[in-house]
CSV table of C-alpha atoms and ligand atoms in Angstrom, one decimal:
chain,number,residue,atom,x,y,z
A,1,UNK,CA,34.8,155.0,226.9
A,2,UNK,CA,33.7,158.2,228.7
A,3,UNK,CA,31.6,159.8,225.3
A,4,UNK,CA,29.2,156.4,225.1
A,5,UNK,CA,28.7,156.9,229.5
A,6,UNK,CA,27.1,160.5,228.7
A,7,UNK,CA,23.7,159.4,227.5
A,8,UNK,CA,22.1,156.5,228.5
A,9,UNK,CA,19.3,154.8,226.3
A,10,UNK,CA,16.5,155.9,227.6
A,11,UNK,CA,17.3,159.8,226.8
A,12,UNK,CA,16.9,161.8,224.4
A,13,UNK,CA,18.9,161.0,220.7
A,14,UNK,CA,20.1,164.1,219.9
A,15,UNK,CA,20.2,165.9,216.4
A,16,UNK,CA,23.9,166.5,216.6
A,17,UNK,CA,25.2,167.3,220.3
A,18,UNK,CA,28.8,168.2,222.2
A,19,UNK,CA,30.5,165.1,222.4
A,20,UNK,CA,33.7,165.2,224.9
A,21,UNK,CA,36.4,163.1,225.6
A,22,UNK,CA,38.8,164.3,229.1
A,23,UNK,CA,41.5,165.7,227.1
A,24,UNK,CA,39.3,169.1,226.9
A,25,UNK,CA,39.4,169.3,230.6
A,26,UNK,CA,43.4,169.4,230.5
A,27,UNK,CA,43.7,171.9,228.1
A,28,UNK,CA,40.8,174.4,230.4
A,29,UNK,CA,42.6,173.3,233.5
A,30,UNK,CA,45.9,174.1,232.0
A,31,UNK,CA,44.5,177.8,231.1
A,32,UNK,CA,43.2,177.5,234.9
A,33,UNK,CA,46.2,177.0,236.3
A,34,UNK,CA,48.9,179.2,234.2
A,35,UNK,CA,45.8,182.0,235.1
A,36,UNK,CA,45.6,182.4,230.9
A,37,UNK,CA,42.1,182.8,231.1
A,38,UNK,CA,41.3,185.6,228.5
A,39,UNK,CA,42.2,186.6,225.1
A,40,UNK,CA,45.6,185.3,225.3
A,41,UNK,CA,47.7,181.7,225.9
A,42,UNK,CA,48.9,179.0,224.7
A,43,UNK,CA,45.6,176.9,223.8
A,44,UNK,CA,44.6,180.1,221.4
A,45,UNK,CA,48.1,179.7,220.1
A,46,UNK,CA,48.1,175.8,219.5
A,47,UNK,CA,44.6,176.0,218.4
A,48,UNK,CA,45.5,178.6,215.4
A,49,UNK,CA,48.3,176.4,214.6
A,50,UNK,CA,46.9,173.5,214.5
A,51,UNK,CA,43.7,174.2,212.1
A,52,UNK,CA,46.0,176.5,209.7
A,53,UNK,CA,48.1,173.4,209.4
A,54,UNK,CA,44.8,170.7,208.8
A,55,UNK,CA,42.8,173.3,206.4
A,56,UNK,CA,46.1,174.4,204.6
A,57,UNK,CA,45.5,178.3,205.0
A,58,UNK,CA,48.7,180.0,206.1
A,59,UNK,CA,46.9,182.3,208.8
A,60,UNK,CA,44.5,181.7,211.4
A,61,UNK,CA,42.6,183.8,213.6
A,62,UNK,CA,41.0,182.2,216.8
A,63,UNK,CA,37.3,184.2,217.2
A,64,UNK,CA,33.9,184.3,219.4
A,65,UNK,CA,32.0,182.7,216.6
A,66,UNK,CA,31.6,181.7,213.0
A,67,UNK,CA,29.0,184.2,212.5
A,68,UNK,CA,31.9,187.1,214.2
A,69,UNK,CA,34.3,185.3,211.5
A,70,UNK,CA,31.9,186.1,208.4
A,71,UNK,CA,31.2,189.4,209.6
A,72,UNK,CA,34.8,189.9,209.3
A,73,UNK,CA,35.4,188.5,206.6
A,74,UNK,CA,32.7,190.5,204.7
A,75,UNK,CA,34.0,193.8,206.1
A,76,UNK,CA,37.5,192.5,204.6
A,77,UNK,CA,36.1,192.0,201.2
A,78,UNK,CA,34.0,195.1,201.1
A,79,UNK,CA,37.2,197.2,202.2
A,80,UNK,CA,38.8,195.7,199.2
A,81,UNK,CA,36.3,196.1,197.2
A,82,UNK,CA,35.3,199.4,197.6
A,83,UNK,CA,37.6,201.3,200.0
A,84,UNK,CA,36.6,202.0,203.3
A,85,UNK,CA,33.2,203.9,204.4
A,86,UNK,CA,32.1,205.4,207.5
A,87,UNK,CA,31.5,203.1,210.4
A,88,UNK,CA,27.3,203.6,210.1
A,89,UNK,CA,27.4,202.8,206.5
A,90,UNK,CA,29.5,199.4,206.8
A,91,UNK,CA,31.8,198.3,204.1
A,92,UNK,CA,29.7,197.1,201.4
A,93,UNK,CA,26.7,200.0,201.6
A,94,UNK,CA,24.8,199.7,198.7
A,95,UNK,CA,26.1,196.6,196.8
A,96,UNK,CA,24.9,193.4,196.0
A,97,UNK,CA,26.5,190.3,197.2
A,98,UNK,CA,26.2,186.5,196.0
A,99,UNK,CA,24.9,184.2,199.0
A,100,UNK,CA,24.0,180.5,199.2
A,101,UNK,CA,20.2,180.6,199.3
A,102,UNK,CA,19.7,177.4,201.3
A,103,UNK,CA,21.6,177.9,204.2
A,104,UNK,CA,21.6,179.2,208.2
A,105,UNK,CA,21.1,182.8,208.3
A,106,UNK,CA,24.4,183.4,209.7
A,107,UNK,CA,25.7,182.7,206.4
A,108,UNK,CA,24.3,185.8,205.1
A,109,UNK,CA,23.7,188.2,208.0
A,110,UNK,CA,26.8,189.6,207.7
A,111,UNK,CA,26.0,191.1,204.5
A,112,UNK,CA,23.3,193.3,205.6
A,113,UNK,CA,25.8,194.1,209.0
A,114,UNK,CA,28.1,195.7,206.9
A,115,UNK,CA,25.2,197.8,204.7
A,116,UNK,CA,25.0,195.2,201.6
A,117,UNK,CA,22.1,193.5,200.2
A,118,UNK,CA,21.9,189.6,199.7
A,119,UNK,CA,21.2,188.5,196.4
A,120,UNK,CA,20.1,184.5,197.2
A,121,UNK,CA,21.7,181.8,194.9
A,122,UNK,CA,19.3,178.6,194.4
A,123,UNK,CA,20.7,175.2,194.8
A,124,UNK,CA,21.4,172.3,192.8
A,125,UNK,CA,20.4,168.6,193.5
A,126,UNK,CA,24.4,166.8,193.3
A,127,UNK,CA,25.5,168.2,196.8
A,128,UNK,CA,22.5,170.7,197.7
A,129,UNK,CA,24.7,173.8,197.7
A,130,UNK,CA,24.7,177.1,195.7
A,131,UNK,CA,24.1,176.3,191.8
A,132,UNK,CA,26.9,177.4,189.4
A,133,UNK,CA,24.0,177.9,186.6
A,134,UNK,CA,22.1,180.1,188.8
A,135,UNK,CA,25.1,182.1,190.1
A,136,UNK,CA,26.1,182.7,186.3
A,137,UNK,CA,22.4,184.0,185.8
A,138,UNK,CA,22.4,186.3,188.6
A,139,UNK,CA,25.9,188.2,187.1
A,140,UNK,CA,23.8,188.2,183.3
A,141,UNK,CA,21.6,190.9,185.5
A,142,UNK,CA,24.2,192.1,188.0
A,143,UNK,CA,27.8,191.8,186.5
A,144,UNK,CA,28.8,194.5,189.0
A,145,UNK,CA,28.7,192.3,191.6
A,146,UNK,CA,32.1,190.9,193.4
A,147,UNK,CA,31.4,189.0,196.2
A,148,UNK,CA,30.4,185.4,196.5
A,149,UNK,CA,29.1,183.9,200.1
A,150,UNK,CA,29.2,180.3,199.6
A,151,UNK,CA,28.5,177.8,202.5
A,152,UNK,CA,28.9,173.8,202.4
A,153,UNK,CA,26.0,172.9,203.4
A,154,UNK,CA,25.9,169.3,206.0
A,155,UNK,CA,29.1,169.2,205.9
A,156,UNK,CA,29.5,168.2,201.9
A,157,UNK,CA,31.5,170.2,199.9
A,158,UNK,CA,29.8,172.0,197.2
A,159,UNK,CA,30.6,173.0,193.5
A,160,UNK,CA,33.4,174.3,194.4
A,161,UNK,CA,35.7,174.7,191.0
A,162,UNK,CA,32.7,175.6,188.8
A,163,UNK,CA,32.0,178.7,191.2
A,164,UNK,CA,35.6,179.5,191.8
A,165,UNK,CA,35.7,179.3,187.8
A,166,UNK,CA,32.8,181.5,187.2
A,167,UNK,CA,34.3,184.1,190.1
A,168,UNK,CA,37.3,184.4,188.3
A,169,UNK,CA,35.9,185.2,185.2
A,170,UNK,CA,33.9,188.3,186.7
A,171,UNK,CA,36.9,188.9,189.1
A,172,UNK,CA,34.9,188.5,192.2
A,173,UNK,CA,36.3,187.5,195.9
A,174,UNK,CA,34.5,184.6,197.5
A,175,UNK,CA,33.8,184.1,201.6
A,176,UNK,CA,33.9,180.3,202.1
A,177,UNK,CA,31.5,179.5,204.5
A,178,UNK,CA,33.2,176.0,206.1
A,179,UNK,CA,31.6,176.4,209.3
A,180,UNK,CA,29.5,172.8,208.5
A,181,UNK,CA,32.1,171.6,206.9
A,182,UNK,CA,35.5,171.3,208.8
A,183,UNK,CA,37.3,168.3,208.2
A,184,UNK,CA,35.3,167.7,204.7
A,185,UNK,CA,37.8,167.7,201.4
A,186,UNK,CA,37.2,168.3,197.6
A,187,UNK,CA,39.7,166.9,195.5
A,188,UNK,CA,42.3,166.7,197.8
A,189,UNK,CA,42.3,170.0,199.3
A,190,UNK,CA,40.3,171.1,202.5
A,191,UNK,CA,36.9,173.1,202.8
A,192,UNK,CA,38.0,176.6,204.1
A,193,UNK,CA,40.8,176.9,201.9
A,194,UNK,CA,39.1,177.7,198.5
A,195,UNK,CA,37.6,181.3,199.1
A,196,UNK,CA,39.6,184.2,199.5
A,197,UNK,CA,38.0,184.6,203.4
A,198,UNK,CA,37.4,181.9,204.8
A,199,UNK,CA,35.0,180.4,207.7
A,200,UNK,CA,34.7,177.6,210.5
A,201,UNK,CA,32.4,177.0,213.3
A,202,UNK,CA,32.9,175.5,216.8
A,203,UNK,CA,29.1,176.0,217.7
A,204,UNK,CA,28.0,173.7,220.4
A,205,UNK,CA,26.8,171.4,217.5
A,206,UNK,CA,29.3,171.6,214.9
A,207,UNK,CA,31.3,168.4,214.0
A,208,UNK,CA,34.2,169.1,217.0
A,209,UNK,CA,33.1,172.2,219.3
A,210,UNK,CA,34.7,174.9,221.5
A,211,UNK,CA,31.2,175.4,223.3
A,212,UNK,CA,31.3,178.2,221.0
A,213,UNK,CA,33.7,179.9,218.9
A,214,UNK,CA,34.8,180.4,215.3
A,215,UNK,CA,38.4,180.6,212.8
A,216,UNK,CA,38.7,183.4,210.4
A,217,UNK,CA,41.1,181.7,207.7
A,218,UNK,CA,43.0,183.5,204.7
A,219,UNK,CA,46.2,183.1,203.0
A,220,UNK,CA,47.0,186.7,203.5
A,221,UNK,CA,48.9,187.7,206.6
A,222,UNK,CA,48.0,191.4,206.1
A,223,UNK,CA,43.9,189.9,206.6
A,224,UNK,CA,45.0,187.7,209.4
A,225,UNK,CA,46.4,190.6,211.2
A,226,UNK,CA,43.5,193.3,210.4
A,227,UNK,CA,41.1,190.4,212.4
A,228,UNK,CA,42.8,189.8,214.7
A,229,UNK,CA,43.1,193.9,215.2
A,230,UNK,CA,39.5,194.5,215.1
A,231,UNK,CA,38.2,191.2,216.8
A,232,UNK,CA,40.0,193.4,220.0
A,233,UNK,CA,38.3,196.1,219.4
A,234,UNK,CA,41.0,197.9,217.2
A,235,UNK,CA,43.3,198.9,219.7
A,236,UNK,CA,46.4,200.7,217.9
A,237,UNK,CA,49.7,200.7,219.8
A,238,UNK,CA,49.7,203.6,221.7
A,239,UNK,CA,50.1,203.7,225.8
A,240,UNK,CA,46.2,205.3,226.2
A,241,UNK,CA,43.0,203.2,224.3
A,242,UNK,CA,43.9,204.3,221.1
A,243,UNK,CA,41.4,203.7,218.4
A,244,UNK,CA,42.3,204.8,214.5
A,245,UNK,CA,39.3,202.7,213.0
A,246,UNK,CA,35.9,200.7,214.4
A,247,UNK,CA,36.5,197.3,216.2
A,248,UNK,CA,34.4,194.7,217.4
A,249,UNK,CA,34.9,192.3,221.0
A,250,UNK,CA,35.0,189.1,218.9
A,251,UNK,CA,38.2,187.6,219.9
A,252,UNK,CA,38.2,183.9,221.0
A,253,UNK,CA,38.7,183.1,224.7
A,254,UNK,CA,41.8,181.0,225.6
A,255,UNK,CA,39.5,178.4,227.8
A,256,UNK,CA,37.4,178.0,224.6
A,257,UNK,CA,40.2,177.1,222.6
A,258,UNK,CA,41.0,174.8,225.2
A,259,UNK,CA,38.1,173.0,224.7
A,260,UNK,CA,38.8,173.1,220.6
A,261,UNK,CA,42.1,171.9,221.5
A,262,UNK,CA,41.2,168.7,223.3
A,263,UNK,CA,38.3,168.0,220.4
A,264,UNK,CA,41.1,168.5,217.9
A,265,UNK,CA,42.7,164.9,218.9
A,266,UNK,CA,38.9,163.8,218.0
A,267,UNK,CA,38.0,165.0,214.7
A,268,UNK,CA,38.9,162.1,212.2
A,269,UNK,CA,37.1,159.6,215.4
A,270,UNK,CA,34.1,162.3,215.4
A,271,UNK,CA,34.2,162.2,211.2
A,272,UNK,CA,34.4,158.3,211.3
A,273,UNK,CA,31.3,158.4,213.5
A,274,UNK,CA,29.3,160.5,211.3
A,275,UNK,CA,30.3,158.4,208.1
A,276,UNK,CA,29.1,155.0,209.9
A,277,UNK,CA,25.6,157.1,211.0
A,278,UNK,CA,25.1,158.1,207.4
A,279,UNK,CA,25.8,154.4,205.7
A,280,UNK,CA,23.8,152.7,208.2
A,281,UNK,CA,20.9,155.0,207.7
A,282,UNK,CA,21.4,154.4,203.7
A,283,UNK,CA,21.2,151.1,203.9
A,284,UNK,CA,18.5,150.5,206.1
A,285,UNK,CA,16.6,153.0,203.8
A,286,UNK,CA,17.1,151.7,200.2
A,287,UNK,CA,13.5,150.5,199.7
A,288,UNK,CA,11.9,153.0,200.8
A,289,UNK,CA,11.1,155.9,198.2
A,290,UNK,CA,13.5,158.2,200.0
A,291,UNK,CA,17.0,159.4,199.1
A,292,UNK,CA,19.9,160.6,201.7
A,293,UNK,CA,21.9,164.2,200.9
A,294,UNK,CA,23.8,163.2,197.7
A,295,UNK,CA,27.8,163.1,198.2
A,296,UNK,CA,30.0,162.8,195.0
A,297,UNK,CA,32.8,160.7,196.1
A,298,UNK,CA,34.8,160.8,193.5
A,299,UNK,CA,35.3,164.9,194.3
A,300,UNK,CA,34.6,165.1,197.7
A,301,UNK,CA,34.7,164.1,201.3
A,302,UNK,CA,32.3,165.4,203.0
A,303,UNK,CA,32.7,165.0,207.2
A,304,UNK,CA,29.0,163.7,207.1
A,305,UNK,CA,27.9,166.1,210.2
A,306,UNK,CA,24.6,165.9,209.3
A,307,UNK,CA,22.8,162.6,208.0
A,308,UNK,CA,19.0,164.1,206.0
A,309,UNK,CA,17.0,162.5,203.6
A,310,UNK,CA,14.5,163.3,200.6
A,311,UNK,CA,11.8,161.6,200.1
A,312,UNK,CA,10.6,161.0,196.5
A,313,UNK,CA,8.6,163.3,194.7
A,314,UNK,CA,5.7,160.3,194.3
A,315,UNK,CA,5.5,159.3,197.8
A,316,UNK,CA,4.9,162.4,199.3
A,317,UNK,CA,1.6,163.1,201.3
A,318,UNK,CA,-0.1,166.2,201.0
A,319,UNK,CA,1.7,168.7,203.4
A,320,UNK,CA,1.3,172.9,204.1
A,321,UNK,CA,3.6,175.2,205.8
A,322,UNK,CA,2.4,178.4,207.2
A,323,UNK,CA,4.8,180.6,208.8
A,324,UNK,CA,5.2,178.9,211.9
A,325,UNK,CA,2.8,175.6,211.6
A,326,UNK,CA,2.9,172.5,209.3
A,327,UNK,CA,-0.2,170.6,208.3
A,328,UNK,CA,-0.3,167.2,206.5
A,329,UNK,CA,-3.0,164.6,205.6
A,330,UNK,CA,-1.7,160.9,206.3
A,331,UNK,CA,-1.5,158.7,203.5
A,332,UNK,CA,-0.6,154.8,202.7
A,333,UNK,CA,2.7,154.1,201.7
A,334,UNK,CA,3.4,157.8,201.6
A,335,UNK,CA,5.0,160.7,204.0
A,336,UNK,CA,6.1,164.4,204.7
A,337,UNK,CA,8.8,165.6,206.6
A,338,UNK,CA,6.4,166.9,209.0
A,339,UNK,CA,5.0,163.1,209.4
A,340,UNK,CA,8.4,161.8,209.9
A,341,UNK,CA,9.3,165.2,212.4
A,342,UNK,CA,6.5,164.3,214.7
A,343,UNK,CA,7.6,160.5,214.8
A,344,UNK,CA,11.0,160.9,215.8
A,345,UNK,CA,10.0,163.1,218.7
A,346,UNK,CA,7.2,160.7,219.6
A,347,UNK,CA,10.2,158.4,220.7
A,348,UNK,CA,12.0,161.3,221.9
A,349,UNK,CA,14.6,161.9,218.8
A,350,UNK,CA,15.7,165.2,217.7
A,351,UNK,CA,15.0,165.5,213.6
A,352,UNK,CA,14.9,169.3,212.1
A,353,UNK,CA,13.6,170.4,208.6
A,354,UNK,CA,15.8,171.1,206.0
A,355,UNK,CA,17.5,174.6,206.9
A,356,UNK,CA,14.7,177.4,205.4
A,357,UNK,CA,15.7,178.9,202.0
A,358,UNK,CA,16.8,182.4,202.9
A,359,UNK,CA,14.6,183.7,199.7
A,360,UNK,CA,11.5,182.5,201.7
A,361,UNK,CA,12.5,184.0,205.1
A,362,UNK,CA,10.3,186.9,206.0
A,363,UNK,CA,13.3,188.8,207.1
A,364,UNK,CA,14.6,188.9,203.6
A,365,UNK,CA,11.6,188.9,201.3
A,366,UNK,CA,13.0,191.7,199.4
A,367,UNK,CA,15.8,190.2,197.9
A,368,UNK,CA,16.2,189.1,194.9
A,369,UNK,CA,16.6,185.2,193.9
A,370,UNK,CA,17.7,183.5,191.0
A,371,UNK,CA,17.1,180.2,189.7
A,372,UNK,CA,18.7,178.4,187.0
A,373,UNK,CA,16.2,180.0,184.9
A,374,UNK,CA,16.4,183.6,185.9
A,375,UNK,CA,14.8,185.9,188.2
A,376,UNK,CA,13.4,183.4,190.3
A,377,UNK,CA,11.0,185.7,192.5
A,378,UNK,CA,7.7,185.0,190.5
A,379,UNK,CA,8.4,181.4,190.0
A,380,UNK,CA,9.2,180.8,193.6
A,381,UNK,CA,5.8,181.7,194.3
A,382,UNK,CA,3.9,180.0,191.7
A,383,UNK,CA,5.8,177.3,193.1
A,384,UNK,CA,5.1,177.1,196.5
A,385,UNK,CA,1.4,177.7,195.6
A,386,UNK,CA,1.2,174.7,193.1
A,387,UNK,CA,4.6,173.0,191.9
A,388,UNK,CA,5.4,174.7,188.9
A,389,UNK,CA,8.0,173.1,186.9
A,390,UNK,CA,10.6,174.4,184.8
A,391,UNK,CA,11.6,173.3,181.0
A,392,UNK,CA,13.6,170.1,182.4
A,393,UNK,CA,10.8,168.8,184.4
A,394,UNK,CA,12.1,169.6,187.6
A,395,UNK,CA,11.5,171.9,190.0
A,396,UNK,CA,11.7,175.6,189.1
A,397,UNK,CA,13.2,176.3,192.6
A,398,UNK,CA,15.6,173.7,194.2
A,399,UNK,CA,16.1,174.9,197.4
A,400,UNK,CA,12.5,175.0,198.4
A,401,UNK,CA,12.0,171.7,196.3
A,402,UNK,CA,14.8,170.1,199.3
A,403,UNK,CA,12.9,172.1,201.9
A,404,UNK,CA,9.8,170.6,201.3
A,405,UNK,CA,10.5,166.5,200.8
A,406,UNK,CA,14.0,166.6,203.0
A,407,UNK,CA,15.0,166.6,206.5
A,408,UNK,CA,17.7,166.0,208.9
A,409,UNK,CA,17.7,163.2,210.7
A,410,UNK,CA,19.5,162.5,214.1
A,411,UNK,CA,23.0,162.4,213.7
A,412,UNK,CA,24.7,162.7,216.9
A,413,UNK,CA,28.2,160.9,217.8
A,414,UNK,CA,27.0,159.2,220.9
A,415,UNK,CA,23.9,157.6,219.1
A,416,UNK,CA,24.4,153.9,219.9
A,417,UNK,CA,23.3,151.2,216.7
A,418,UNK,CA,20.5,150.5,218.8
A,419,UNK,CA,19.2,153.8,219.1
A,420,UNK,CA,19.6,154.7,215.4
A,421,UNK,CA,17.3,151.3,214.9
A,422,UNK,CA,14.8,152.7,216.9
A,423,UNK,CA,15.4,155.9,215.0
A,424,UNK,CA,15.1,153.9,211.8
A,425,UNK,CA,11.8,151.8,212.6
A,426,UNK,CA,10.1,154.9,213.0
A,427,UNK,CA,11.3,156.5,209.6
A,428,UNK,CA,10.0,153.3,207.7
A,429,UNK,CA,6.7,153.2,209.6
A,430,UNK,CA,5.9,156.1,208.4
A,431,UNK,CA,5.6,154.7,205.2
A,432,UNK,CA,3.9,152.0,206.0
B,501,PLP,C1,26.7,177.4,212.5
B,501,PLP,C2,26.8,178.1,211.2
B,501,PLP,C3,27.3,179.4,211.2
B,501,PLP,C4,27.6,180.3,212.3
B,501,PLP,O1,28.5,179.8,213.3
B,501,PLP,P1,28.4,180.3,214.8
B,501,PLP,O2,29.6,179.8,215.4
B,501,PLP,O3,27.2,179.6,215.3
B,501,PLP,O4,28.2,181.8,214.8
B,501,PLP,C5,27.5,180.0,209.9
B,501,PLP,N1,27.1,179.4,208.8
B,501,PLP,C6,26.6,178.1,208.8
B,501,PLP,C7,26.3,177.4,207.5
B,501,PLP,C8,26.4,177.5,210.0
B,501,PLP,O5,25.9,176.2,210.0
């Protein structure tokens, strides 16, 4: 089979890289050939079809990226929201907006594109994604606020009725952020049907990939077709360039979605990999004082793009993160993510920390973040200065809790059982 040729042994075992299959190559040379090689064609077509089908959203929009898609989709819900506002301003200028707090910055980006201000959401431990108690503390202080930015962090689904629940009581819109999580379902439905707006990825690393490229997703046709509008650059129909309000260049090219079209035929095989990665790495692990990312199975299925693992509280070596370095002191029987980092790369294998909490990013250290508890600005620091706990015991902030004693481990489709071994070996050695 072509996708086990690609990498022989001896290379590199990737976090989570491209894996093709030939049928990709039809669809681009089919593009090639009909000379459909822009914004327009048949894979574009198919490809919209195809994913509105799977996700069970009535309108698709093909677009550059995931992050193009949430940028979209915020300007949507801020239009909504509160009318429309001069270009320079952007759609939600001066209003708060709910966002996942452990999560890529793309998730969140968008908000301050269109002139709003991120308030972060800490997570909880069940799936490691935005906690509902949190979220209901944050509207105790800002009940004005009416937009949610949720993401599904690894590719498992989070809490997704308990948010919906708690956004329908303060009548608030929600942007799924699916672009992990395509593929993954939560009680028989698919992620990237739940929010109002809805997001995937096709990032070179994603579970299936278009190279690049993203879906905007939404039950309304009237959204679908103000997308796709401004994704060209909001060209009315007029014979000259015509232009009533701003648009973006975000629309998907038709070679991309050739690509997406060929990895369609792969998902469930690429989803099937990624489960087998993720059991074999549990099992292998369950004496060690470690945990992987917690799924719920009887809610969810996740599409297990990502494989990571906590390790527990007690057998954690002292470790320090600056800014842009990591220090830790070795000790028996006990490790850090920063240990367990620089092993995997000894035997050239691509690990990566636990994505940053977006409260702790320098770029958005002025935004506020709530906890289960509250405010969680103060105890954030006290925390990361000397573990302060809150009234259950645990940790006061969850997200950097998971930042500091998790990781992702390699994950990638093409890893052979032989090369996870070698990837496991190392993990427990550290411990040793
Ligand atoms: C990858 C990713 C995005 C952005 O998608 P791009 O296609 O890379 O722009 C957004 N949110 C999350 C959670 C992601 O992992």
């Amino acid at each position: 089979m072509l996708k086990k040729e690609l990498i022989p042994s001896e290379k590199k075992i990737w976090l989570s890289s491209p894996t093709m299959h030939g049928e990709e190559m039809t669809f681009i040379k089919e593009a090639y050939d009909s000379n459909w090689m822009s914004t327009v064609g048949k894979n574009l077509d198919e490809v919209e079809r195809i994913i509105s089908e799977k996700v069970g959203c009535r309108n698709a929009v093909a677009l550059s990226s995931g992050t193009a898609s949430l940028h979209l989709s915020v300007r949507l819900a801020g239009e909504r929201l509160y009318g429309t506002h001069p270009a320079e301003k952007g759609s939600l200028s001066g209003h708060k907006v709910f966002c996942s707090d452990m999560t890529f910055d793309a998730t969140v980006n968008p908000v301050a594109y269109e002139g709003g201000e991120a308030v972060f959401i800490d997570s909880e431990y069940d799936s490691w994604n935005m906690d509902p108690a949190a979220l209901e503390q944050a509207f105790s202080v800002y009940p004005d606020v009416k937009l949610i930015v949720l993401a599904h962090l690894y590719g498992t689904p989070g809490k997704i009725d308990e948010i919906r629940s708690i956004a329908k009581k303060h009548g608030a819109l929600i942007v799924e952020d699916a672009a992990e999580s395509f593929g993954a379902g939560y009680k028989e439905k698919q992620t990237g049907s739940f929010g109002d707006y809805n997001v995937i990825s096709f990032n070179g690393n994603k579970i299936i990939t278009g190279s690049s490229g993203g879906m905007f997703l939404s039950d309304s046709e009237e959204d679908a077709k103000r997308v796709r509008k401004w994704s060209t650059q909001s060209r009315e129909n007029a014979p000259w360039y015509q232009h009533e309000e701003l648009g973006y260049n975000y629309r998907m090219s038709n070679v991309v979605a050739g690509v997406i079209r060929g990895q369609l035929l792969h998902l469930e095989e690429h989803i099937a990999d990624k489960k087998g990665i993720y059991f074999r790495y549990k099992e292998a692990f369950k004496d060690l004082p470690v945990k992987m990312n917690p799924i719920d199975s009887a809610v969810c299925s996740p599409n297990y793009w990502l494989s990571c693992l906590i390790i527990d509280q007690e057998a954690m070596c002292p470790q320090v993160r600056g800014e842009k370095e990591a220090l830790y002191t070795p000790e028996e029987g006990k490790s850090c993510p920063t240990e367990i980092l620089s092993a995997l790369s000894g035997i050239n294998a691509e690990g990566r920390p636990i994505w940053k909490p977006m409260h702790s990013q320098p770029v958005y250290r002025m935004n506020p973040f709530f906890t289960r508890y509250g405010s969680g600005r103060a105890l954030s620091n006290a925390y990361i200065a000397g573990g302060e706990k809150g009234a259950d015991g645990l940790p006061s902030d969850i997200s950097m809790d998971i930042f500091n004693r998790g990781l992702c481990l390699p994950s990638d489709n093409k890893m052979t059982e032989e090369e996870q071994n070698k990837v496991i070996e190392t993990v427990k050695a550290c411990f040793e």
